[in-house]
XYZ file of C-alpha atoms in Angstrom:
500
model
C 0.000 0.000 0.000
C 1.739 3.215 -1.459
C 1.559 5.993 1.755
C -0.821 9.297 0.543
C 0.419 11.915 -1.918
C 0.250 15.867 -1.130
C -1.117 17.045 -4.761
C -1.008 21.225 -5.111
C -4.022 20.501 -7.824
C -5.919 18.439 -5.253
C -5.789 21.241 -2.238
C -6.423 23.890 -3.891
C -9.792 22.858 -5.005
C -10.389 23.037 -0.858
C -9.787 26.406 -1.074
C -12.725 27.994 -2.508
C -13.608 31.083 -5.095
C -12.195 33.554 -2.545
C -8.768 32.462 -1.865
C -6.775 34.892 -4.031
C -4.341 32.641 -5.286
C -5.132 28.811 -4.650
C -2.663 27.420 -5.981
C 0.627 28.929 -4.554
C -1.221 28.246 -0.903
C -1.289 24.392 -1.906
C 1.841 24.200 -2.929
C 3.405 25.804 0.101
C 1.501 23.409 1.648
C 2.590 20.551 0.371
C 6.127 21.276 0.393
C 6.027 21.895 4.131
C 4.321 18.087 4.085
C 7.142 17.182 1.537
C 9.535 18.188 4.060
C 8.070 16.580 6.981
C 8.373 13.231 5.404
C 11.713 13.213 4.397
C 12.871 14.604 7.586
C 11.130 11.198 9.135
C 12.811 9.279 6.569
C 15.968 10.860 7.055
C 15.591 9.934 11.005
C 14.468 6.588 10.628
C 17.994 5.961 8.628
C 20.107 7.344 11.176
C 18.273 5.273 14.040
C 19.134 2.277 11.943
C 22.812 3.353 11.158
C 23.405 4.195 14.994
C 21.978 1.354 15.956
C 24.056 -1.142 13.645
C 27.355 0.922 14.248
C 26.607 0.594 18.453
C 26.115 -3.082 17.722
C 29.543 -3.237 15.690
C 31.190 -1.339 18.682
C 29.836 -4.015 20.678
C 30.747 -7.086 18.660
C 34.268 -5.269 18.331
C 34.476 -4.832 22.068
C 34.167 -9.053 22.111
C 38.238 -8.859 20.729
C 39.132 -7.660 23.907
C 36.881 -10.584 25.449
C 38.911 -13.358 23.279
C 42.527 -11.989 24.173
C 41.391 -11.809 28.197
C 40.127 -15.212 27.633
C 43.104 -16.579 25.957
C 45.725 -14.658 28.187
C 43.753 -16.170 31.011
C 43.884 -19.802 29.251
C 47.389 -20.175 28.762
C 50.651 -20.490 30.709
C 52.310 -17.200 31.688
C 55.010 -17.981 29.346
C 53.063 -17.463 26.354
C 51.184 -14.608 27.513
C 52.531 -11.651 25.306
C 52.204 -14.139 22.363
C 48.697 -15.017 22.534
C 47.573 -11.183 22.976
C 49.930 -10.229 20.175
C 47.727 -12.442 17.908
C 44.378 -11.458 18.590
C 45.716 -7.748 18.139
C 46.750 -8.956 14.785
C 43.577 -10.935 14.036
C 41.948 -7.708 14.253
C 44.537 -5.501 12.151
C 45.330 -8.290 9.550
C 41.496 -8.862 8.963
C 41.130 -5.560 8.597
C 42.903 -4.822 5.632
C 42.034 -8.067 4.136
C 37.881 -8.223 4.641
C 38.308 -4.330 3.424
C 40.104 -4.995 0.136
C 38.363 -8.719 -0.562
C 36.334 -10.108 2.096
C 33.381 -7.632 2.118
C 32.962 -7.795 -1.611
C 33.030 -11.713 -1.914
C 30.788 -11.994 1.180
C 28.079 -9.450 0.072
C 28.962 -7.461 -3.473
C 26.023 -7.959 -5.184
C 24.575 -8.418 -7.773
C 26.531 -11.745 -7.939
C 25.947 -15.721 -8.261
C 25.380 -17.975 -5.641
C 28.712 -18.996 -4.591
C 30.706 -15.997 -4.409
C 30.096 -11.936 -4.545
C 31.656 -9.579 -7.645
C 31.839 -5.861 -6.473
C 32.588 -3.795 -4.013
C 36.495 -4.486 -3.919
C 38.289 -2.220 -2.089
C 34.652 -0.818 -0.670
C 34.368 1.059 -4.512
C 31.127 2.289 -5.090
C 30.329 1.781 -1.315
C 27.639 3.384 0.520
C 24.858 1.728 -1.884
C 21.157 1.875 -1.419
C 21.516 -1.493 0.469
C 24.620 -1.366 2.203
C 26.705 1.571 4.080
C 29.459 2.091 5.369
C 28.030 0.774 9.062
C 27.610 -2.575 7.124
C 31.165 -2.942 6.822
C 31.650 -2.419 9.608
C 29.536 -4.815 11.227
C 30.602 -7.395 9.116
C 34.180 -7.253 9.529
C 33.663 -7.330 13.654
C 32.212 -11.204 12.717
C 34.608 -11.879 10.618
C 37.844 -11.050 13.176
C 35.844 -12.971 15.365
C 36.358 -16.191 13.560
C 39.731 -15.742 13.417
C 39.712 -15.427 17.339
C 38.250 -18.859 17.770
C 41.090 -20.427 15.872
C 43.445 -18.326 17.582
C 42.505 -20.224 20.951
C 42.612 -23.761 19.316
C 46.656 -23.306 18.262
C 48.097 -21.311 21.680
C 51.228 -21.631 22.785
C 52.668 -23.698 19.911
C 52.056 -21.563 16.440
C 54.858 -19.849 14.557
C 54.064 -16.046 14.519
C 54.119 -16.401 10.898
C 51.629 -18.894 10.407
C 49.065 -16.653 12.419
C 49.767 -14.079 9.943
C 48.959 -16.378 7.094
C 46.127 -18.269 8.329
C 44.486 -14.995 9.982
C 44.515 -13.036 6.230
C 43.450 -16.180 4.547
C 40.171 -17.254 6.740
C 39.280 -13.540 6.787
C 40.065 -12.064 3.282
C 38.276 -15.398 1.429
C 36.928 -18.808 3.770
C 34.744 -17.027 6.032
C 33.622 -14.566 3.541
C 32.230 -16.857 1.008
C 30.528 -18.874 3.642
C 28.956 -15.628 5.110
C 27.359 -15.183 1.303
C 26.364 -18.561 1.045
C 23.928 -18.419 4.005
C 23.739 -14.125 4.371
C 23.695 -12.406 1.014
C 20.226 -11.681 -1.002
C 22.213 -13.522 -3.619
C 23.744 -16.647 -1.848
C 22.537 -20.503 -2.975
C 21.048 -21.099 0.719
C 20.439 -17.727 1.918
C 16.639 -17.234 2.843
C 16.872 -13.438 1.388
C 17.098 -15.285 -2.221
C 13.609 -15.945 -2.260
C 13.780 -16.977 -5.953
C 15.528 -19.610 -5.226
C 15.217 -20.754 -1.818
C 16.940 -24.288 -0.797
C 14.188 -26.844 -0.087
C 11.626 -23.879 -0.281
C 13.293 -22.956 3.164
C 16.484 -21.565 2.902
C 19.313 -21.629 5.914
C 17.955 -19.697 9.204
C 21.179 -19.167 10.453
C 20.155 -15.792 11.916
C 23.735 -14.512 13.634
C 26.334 -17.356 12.855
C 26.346 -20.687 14.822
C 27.469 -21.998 11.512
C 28.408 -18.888 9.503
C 30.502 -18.195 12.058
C 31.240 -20.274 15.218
C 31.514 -23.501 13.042
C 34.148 -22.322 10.363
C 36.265 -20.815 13.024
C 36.062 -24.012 15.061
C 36.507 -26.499 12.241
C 39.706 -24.076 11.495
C 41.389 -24.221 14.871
C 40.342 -28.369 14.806
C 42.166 -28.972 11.922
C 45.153 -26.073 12.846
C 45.383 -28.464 16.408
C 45.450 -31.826 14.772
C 48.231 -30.825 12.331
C 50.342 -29.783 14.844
C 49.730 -31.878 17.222
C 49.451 -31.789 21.639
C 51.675 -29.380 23.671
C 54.463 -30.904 25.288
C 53.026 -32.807 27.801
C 49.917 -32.751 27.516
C 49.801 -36.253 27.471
C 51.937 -38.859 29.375
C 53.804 -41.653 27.633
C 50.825 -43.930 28.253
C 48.015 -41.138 26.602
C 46.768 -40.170 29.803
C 45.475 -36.010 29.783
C 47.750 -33.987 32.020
C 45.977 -30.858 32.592
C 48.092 -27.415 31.595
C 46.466 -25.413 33.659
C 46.136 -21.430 31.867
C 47.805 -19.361 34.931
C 45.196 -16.681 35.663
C 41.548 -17.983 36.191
C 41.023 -14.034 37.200
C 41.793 -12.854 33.023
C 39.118 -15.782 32.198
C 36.570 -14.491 34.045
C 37.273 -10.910 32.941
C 37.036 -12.232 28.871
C 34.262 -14.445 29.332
C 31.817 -11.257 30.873
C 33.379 -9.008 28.483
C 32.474 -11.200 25.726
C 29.019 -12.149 27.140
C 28.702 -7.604 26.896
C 29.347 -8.006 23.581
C 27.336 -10.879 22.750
C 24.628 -8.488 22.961
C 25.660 -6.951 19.594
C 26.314 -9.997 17.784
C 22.612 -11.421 18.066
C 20.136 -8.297 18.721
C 22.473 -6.286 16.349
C 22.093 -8.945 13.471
C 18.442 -7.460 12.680
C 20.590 -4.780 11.171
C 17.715 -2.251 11.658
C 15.543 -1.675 14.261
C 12.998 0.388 13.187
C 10.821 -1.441 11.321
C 7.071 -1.819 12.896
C 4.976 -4.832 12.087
C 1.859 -3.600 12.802
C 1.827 0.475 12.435
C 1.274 2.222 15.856
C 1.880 -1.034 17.451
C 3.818 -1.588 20.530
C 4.818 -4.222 19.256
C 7.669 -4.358 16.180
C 10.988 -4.948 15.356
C 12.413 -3.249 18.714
C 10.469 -6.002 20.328
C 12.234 -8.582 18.742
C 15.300 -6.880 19.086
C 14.287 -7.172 23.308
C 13.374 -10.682 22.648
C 16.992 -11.960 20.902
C 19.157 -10.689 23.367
C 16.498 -12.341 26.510
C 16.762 -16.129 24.058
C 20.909 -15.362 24.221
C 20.983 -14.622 27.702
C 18.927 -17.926 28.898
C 20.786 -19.667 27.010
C 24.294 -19.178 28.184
C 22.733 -18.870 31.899
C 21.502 -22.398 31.739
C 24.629 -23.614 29.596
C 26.886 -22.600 32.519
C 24.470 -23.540 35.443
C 24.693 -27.657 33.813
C 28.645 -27.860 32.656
C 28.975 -26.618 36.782
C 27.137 -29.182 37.581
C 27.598 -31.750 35.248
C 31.602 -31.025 35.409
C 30.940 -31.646 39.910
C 29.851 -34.972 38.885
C 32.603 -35.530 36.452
C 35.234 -34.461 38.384
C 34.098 -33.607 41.989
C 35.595 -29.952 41.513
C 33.437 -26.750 41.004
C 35.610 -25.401 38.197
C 35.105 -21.676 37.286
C 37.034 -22.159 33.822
C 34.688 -25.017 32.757
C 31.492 -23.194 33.557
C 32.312 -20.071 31.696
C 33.450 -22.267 28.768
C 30.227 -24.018 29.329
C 28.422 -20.137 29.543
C 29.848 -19.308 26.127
C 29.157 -22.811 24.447
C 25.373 -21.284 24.990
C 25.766 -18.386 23.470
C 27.327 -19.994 20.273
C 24.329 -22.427 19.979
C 21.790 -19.934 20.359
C 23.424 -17.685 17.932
C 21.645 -19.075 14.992
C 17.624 -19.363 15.984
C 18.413 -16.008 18.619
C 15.297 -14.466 16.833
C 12.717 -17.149 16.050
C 12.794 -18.799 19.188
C 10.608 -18.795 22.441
C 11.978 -18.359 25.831
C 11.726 -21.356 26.718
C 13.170 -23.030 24.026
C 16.841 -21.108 24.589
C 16.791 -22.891 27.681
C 16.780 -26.208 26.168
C 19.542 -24.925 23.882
C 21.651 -24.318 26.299
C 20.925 -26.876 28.562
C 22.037 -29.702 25.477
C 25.024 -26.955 24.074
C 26.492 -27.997 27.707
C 26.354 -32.226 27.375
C 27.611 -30.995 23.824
C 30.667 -29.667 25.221
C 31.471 -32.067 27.670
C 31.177 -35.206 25.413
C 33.086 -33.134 22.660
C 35.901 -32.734 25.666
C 35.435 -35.852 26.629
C 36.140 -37.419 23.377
C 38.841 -35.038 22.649
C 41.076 -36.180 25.916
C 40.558 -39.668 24.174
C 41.620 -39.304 20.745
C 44.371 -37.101 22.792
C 43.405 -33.834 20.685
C 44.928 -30.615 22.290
C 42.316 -27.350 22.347
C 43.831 -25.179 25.021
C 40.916 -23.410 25.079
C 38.445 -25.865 24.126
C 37.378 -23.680 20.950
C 37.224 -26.499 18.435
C 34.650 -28.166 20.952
C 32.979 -24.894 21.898
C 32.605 -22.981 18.271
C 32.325 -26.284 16.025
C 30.064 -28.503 18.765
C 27.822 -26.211 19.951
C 28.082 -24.401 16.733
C 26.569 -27.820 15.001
C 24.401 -28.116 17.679
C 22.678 -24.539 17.384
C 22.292 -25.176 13.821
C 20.056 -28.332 14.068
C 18.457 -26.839 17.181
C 16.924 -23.947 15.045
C 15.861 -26.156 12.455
C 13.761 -28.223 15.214
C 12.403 -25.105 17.222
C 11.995 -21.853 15.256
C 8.658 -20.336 15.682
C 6.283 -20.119 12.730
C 5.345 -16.222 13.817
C 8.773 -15.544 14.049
C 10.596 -17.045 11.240
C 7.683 -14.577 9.016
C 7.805 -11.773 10.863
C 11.931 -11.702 11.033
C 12.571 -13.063 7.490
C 9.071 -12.252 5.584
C 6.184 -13.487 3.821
C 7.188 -15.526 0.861
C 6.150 -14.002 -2.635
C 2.030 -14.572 -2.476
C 2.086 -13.878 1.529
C 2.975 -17.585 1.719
C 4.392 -18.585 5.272
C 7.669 -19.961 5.801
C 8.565 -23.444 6.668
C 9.930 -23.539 10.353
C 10.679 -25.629 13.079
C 9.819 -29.455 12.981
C 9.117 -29.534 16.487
C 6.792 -26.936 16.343
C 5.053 -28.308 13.455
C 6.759 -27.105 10.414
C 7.928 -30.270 9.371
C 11.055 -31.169 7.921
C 12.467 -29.377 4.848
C 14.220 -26.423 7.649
C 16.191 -29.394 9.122
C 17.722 -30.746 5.786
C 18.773 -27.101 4.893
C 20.175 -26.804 8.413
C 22.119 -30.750 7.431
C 23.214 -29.271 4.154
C 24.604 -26.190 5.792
C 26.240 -28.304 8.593
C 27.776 -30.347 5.688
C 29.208 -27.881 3.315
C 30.726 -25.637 5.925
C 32.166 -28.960 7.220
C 33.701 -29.332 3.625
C 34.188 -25.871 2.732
C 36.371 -25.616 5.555
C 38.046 -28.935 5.622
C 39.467 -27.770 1.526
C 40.666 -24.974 2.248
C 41.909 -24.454 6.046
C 43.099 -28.073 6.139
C 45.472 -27.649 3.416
C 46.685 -24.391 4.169
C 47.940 -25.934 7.205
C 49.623 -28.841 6.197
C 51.392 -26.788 3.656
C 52.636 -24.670 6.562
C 53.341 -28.024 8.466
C 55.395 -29.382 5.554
C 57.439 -25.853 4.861
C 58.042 -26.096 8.684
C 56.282 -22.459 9.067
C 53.784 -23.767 11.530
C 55.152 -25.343 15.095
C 57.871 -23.621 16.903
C 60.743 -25.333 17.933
C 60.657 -27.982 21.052
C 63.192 -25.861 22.921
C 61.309 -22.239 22.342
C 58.249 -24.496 23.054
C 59.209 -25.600 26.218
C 61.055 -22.058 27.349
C 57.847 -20.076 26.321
C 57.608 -18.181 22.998
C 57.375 -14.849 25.403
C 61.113 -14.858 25.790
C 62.196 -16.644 22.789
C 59.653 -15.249 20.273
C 58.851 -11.546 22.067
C 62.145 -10.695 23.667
C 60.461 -11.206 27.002
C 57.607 -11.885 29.602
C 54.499 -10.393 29.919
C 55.190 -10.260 33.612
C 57.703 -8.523 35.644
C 58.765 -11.131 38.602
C 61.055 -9.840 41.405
C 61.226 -12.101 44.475
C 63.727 -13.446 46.499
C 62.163 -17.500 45.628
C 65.996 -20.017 44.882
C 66.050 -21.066 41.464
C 67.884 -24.192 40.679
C 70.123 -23.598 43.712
C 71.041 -20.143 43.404
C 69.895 -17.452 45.614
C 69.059 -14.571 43.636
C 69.373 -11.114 45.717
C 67.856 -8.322 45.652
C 69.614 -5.203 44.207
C 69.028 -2.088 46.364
C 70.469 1.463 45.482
C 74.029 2.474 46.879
C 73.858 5.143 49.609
C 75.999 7.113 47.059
C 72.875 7.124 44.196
C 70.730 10.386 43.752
C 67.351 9.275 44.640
C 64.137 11.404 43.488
């Protein structure tokens, strides 16, 4: 329904014989209407643009969650490394999602597989996409090279980080993200012409877009280099390398449950869209609604790994329940919007037994995660994908993704009565990411394995790649503790020195 026209030949004819000149009157009129209206319009873009860049702040402000994290996860020796290469996750995927991964991700118009403009952000802002868009995106995609940061600590060449961090950024992630998130993209559920089994992917902010690639990178980064020294015991028992500040893990897990908040609410893009016009209720509501499904579902994901990790293990751990926390909030990611309340508590309740068997399974096959990302971001990851495919709402899925051409409905959750062509998108999507991932990232790191680019050295490995890599430790230690027999002193000034 096209919104009401001010015509200057229309009002005047409301004027009457004695109105000395009609017609100027209307069209002062309507240009005063005229101006109204595009001053709302005008507002109503930069509410949406403020909104999406406060969301990108807040999905950017998650980087600083990941390096506490890792810092926090790993031994004090390799401190200075780890947060050296989430700072350069964020620089080096800069550059490289600015000159190639934006475009292949989302220039448009384009094919199904990959995007074709917008190189170098030319002809960028468009009718469809500003510069808050980039923006936005790029925060998700440094964020899947943080996951596989985590999976490779404290034995990765600085070089290979480099390589690996411009590669998943500038070209694997991005052609995934256009798969499942471009208008364009094979299984996207914008590409209404052609929508995979009449469904399309609902894979609203990136359980497997995002969380899954990044894991499935870090799993095949930690199997080609194999454990940490001593991480297992001659016979293949786990020997737990304990990360040497629980306090730093804490810190990155809240931090990145702050900015959590931007990467689901914030993945409506806009907010003000109203579904029913003078309604309460509208696209703020769902907004509300996303970041309540996220927050049950980490809540409940950490309340069962603390207890289900007491019964493992008889220990209330604090770095297994936030793990467990953040496993939530990847499952959720993907149905955030088209889920009831209640049904983010079930997510999170199964993204915890998800976690534990993956950990479980990974101490037996004597896999190394140091911080459990493979298992977090690719397990839960899986998990959230097939969990939106069984519970997405029917009112939900049409009022966040639209009627279908005809005001045809959507197909949604099975468990909810949708039946079952959502979950065989959601397989396919599982599987090709699985694939997608497994041709490109795998290589790439058994070439680096093979041109020896990729492990450090056994000795820098065992000394810490802090002083052999960095020139020194994070830390500054000064105590009067023997070392290997020797008693180190104390050096005070001489009663000669000039003090200030």
């Amino acid at each position: 329904m096209t919104s009401p026209g001010c015509s200057a030949d229309q009002l005047a004819l409301f004027f009457g014989p004695n109105t000395t000149n009609a017609a100027a009157a209307a069209q002062f009129i309507c240009a005063q209407f005229d101006d109204v209206t595009n001053k709302f319009s005008d507002t109503g873009f930069a509410i949406n643009t403020t909104y999406l860049l406060f969301s990108a702040y807040l999905v950017f402000s998650m980087q600083l969650g990941f390096a506490m994290l890792c810092a926090g996860s790993v031994r004090a020796k390799n401190t200075m490394n780890i947060m050296l290469t989430n700072v350069l996750d964020a620089a080096a995927g800069g550059i490289f999602y600015y000159l190639f991964g934006f475009a292949f991700a989302f220039g448009a118009p384009s094919n199904g597989f990959i995007g074709r403009h917008f190189f170098g952000l030319k002809d960028v802002p468009t009718s469809d996409f500003d510069y808050s868009n980039f923006l936005y995106q790029w925060a998700f995609a440094i964020a899947a090279a943080g996951i596989t940061s985590g999976s490779i600590a404290e034995r990765t060449q600085f070089v290979a980080y480099l390589i690996y961090s411009s590669f998943l950024t500038g070209f694997v992630y991005p052609i995934v993200s256009h798969w499942f998130w471009s208008g364009d993209g094979w299984a996207s559920p914008s590409n209404t012409g052609n929508l995979l089994f009449g469904s399309g992917v609902i894979d609203f902010a990136g359980s497997g877009v995002v969380h899954m690639v990044g894991g499935i990178a870090g799993l095949y980064g930690a199997l080609i280099e194999g454990p940490r020294i001593g991480r297992f015991d001659h016979s293949g028992r786990a020997v737990t390398l304990r990360g040497h500040s629980a306090s730093l893990v804490v810190l990155g897990t809240f931090l990145l449950w702050f900015g959590w908040y931007g990467f689901n609410p914030g993945s409506f893009n806009k907010i003000l869209i109203s579904y029913g016009s003078g309604s309460y209720y509208g696209q703020w509501s769902a907004v509300g609604r996303t970041a309540v499904t996220t927050t049950l579902a980490g809540c409940t994901a950490a309340l069962t790994t603390l207890f289900g990790k007491r019964i493992l293990s008889g220990h209330w751990n604090v770095t297994d329940v936030c793990n467990g926390l953040l496993g939530g909030f990847a499952a959720i990611t993907a149905g955030c919007s088209v889920v009831e309340p209640w049904a983010a508590v079930v997510c999170g309740f199964v993204a915890a037994l998800v976690l534990i068997g993956c950990n479980v399974l990974a101490e037996k096959v004597r896999f190394d995660d140091p911080l459990e990302a493979a298992q977090l971001h690719g397990g839960c990851g899986a998990w959230g994908v097939i969990f939106t495919a069984l519970f997405a709402s029917e009112k939900y899925v049409n009022e966040v993704y639209g009627l279908l051409p005809g005001n045809v409905g959507r197909h949604y959750g099975l468990f909810m009565g949708g039946g079952g062509r959502l979950l065989a998108a959601h397989v396919i999507q599982i599987l090709v990411i699985v694939g997608w991932v497994s041709a490109t990232m795998g290589p790439l790191f058994f070439i680096l394995h093979k041109l020896k680019l990729l492990r450090i050295s056994e000795d820098d490995e065992m000394a810490g790649m802090d002083l052999t890599r960095h020139g020194g430790f994070a830390y500054a230690y000064d105590d009067d503790t023997p070392k290997q027999g020797i008693q180190m002193r104390r050096v005070e000034p001489s009663p000669n020195s000039n003090q200030i």
